[in-house]
């Protein structure tokens, strides 16, 4: 709660108060860059484990099918990593280019996490290269072992970035005295309160996104009638992982929601569009928030549900938007609401998919036979990416108007430099080209027959 | 402690200038290699040598940025906001370059390879120029403390910036040619040794000439740095760099290419160290000293501990990677880039064992 005490102060940071007319462009540019990078992070978190699982299956069974899959996937992994390296580099530039006062004022508080992330990234880059270029050149067991650091660093790297995001939402590890940052305790900042649930939430999201996307690709072939071992194995492994993660993610989401309730009640109020502090607060499905009347219109109202979600008690009091002055609330309530509803809607659907798959497997020891399951599995990948981005929009737009929650406003963090609309336009073109090219190349890679991956034909 | 952090930044900068610079320089040779058939051999060699290492080489840049913003946050904020144009262009160049390079490895036709190659090569020249130009802005005292407080264009379009930008491109090309020549020797591809040797000699002479001529530019445009480089520790470093540069040329000439790898890297390290001496004790000349810029001791201590622990994992990992690379374990099959596409097999996929 302590950060809110500073909310009304004149904190402007070490580089002074900027005067930026294009603040929105800076925010959109940052948001776009993150939206491009985050799906790649999901692959960084979970794909190495799937690749290694396949390779392990090959070592155990000697079945070339597993080997072909592992090798094919490792090429995809390297390519996505390469794109992740460059899009991640852009992010570290953008922190300084767009938010110099944020970096100049708080870089010494949270910077440590990025250093650890940098090391993770470094080690990941080293071993991913050894792993992918070491196929058929290193002894089999060594090759498998070389993959282990990729799994570990994929986790630690993203973990460290999440601690920074957690810190922005729950800024600890420093004091503000006379509007100056003092008494910096970097280790405390690293292990802030938000870090744990954000980590779990993102980690499971990583497994869902990767699992559904990769599994969906093979589910598509499966639907078209290709029942080869290659397609079956390529589908079952990632899809099973994603289907197991999906129901657990709902539980983690609930935990995250309650953390938000206790640390950022105004953000939670924005999730729902709850104007006033309410006992037994309702939850509105769909609809939109009308700022003038301060009501949610055109929605299905479920009484007490928000209180249940936020505090597991239908009679609990939930803090409303009116608990802080108007200029301390997130501006675009509907963006937050819409993103939040998208996330939980897709999350619930994917939970059902996962449970269905698990139940069929548990009761009948076979794959589902209905074609509808595979149709949903094919679109589950793109849907999970939508849910991922929606989730980040929920938490990041819900954090507004602060960059450091309750302490520094986004408008005080931004650069004074010009040209932001131009930069945004250029970045749009570059990112669209990037996405199109990568998609085209993945299709190309997928169209090669599996036999390409057998020894002696290293592409 | 601030000094220790700065030294670590300098080490990172040297590593990026040497390793990342060599990768960027390879793009320069790719750009200037000529038509499909004439340039195919050079491009094939570049693709093969760079593939396993470029990502790791690139991460040094991230290391530099991260240490800077943690240890010297005000410096970082001031620098990034004033030099936003070259740094934004450089960052875009990094996206284009990395992606295009990774994609060229997967190209299936000469047309595709040409397209990706052009993007890769052009952005490989853009990136070092932009970063060099940004450094020039700092060196010539054009970056004040504050949020975008400096001039948006003059801070990087000035004599010193142009000089350092061009020098960054040429010295990267020089390093790259030395490494590729050494790599050709190691890989038993004798027909590729001389093309890169000649390029190394040419680029080395040009880089040396620009560096010496550049002193005149520094004399008129960045006087304090000129004075620093021509006296005391700065002068010693410049002289050492000159000696190492000449030694590298001699080694390349006499075909001792393995040694040339090391002397060329040491020459770059000396320049970075010389710059540090010349600008000491300022991080931003006449605007911000190292001590003013340094973060609190708690942060610096935490940073050094983290770097120490990180290095314990990183150094053996890097050693393992380079050992595998230099022993040829990770070598890809060499083929001229254009040849990859000529004997098209049924599935449009290159077969191995032809070279």
Coordinates of C-alpha atoms in Angstrom, one line a residue, chain A residues 289-295 330-334:
Chain A
X289 CA -18.1 0.9 -19.7
X290 CA -19.8 4.3 -20.1
X291 CA -17.6 7.0 -18.5
X292 CA -20.3 9.6 -18.3
X293 CA -22.9 7.5 -16.4
X294 CA -20.2 5.4 -14.7
X295 CA -22.0 2.2 -15.5
X330 CA -6.3 4.1 -15.9
X331 CA -7.8 6.2 -18.7
X332 CA -9.1 3.6 -21.2
X333 CA -11.2 1.5 -18.9
X334 CA -12.8 -0.3 -21.9

